[in-house]
Tab-separated table of C-alpha atoms in Angstrom:
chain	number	residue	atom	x	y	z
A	1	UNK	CA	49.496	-45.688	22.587
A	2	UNK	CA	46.446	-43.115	23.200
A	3	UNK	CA	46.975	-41.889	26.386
A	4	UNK	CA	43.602	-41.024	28.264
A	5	UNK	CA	43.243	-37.484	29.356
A	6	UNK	CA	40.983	-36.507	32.734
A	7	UNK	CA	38.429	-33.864	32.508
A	8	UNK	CA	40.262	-30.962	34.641
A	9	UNK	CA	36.479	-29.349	35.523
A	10	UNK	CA	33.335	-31.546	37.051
A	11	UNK	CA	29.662	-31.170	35.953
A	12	UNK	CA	28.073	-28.746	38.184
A	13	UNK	CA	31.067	-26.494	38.441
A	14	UNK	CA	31.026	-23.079	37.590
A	15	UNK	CA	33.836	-21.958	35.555
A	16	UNK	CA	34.742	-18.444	33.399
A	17	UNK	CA	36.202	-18.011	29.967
A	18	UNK	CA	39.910	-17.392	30.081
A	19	UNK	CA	39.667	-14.616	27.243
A	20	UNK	CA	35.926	-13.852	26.635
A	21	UNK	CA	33.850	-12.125	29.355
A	22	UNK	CA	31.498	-15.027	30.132
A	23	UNK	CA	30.876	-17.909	32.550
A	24	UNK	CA	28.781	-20.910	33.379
A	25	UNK	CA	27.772	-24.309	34.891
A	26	UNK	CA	29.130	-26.905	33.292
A	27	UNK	CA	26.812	-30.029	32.422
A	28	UNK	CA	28.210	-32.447	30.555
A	29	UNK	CA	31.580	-33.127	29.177
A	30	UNK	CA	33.076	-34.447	26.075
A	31	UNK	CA	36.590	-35.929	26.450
A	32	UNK	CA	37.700	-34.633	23.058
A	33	UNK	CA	36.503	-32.464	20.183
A	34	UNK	CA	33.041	-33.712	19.543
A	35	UNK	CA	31.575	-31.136	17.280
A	36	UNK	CA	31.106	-30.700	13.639
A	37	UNK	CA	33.857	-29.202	11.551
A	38	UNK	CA	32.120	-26.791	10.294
A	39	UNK	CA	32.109	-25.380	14.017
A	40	UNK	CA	35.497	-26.094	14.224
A	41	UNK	CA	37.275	-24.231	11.295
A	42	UNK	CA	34.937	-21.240	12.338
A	43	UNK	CA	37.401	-20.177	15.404
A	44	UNK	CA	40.248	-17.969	13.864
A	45	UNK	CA	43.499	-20.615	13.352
A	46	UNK	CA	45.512	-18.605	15.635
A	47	UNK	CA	43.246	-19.105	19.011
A	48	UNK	CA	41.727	-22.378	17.647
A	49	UNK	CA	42.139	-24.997	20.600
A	50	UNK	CA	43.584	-29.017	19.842
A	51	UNK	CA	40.796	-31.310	19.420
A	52	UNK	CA	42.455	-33.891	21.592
A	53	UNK	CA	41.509	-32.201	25.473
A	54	UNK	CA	38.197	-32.458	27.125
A	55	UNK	CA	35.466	-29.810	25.684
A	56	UNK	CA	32.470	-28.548	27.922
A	57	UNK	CA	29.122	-27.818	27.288
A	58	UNK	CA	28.488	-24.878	29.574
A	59	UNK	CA	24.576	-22.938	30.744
A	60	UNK	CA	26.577	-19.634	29.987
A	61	UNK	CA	25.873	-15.955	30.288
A	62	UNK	CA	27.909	-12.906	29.822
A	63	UNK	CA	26.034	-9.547	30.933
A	64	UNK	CA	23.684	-9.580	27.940
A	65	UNK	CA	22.579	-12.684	27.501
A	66	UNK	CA	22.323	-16.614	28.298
A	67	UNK	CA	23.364	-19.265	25.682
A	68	UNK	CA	24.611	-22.495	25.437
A	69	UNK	CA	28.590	-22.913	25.098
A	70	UNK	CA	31.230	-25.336	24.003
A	71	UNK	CA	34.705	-24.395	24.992
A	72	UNK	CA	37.791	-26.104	25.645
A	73	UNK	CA	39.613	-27.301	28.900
A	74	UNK	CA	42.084	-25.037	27.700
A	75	UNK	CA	40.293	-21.609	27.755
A	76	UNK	CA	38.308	-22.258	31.238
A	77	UNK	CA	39.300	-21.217	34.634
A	78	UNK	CA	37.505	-21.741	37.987
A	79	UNK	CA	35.428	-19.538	39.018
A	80	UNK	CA	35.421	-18.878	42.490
A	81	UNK	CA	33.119	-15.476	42.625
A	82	UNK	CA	30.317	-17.565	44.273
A	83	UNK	CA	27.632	-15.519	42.515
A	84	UNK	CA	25.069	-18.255	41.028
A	85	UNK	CA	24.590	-18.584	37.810
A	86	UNK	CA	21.373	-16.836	36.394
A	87	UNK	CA	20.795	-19.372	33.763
A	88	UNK	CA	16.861	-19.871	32.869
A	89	UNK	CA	17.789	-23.732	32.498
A	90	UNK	CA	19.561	-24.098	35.889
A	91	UNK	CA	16.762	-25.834	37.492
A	92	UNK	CA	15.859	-27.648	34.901
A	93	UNK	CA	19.193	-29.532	34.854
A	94	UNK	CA	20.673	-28.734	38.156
A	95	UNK	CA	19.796	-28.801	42.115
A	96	UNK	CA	21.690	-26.139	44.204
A	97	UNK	CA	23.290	-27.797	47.320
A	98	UNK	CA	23.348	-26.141	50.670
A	99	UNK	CA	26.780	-24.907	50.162
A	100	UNK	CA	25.903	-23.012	47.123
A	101	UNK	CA	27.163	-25.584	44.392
A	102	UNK	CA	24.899	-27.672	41.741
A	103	UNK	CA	24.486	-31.360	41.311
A	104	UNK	CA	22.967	-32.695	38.726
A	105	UNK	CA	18.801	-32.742	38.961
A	106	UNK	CA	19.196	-36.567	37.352
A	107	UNK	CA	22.643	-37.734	37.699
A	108	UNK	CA	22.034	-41.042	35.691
A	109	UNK	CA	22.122	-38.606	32.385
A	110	UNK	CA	25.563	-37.582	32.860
């Protein structure tokens, strides 16, 4: 028997890379691997992440730049900095609440 596994993070939260210098808003949520192989078999073996645990699609930036990212449950921690997230595609996607988080601009796409 398959047994289901529950996304750890929420859309809208903000989260950092457990390893890599970079963090984001998270905006939508895959509960396994859902990426091509090629993808895949491009992370080195020895830090590759199991398939079978939620993956995240992220608005990410790191001090350079802003990108797109899809990282595993396993390499994401909370971030609790409370610095918003400088994303140019924040607003397009997200509203920020009074408190300072982000909820989704639509939230029947998610």
């Amino acid at each position: 028997m398959i047994k289901a596994r529950t996304a750890k993070f929420q859309i809208g939260q903000i989260v950092r890379h457990r390893v890599f210098s970079f963090r984001g808003v998270i905006f939508d949520i895959d509960p396994e691997f859902n990426n091509t192989e090629e993808w895949w078999l491009s992370i080195p073996e020895e830090v590759r992440p199991h398939k079978d645990q939620p993956f995240y699609h992220l608005l990410a930036e790191n001090a350079e730049s802003e990108y797109v990212a899809y990282v595993s449950e396993q390499n994401l921690v909370p971030d609790d900095t409370g610095e918003p997230i400088r994303h140019s595609q924040v607003a397009e996607i997200f509203i920020k609440d009074k408190s300072g988080g982000y909820r989704p601009r639509n939230p029947l796409l998610n």
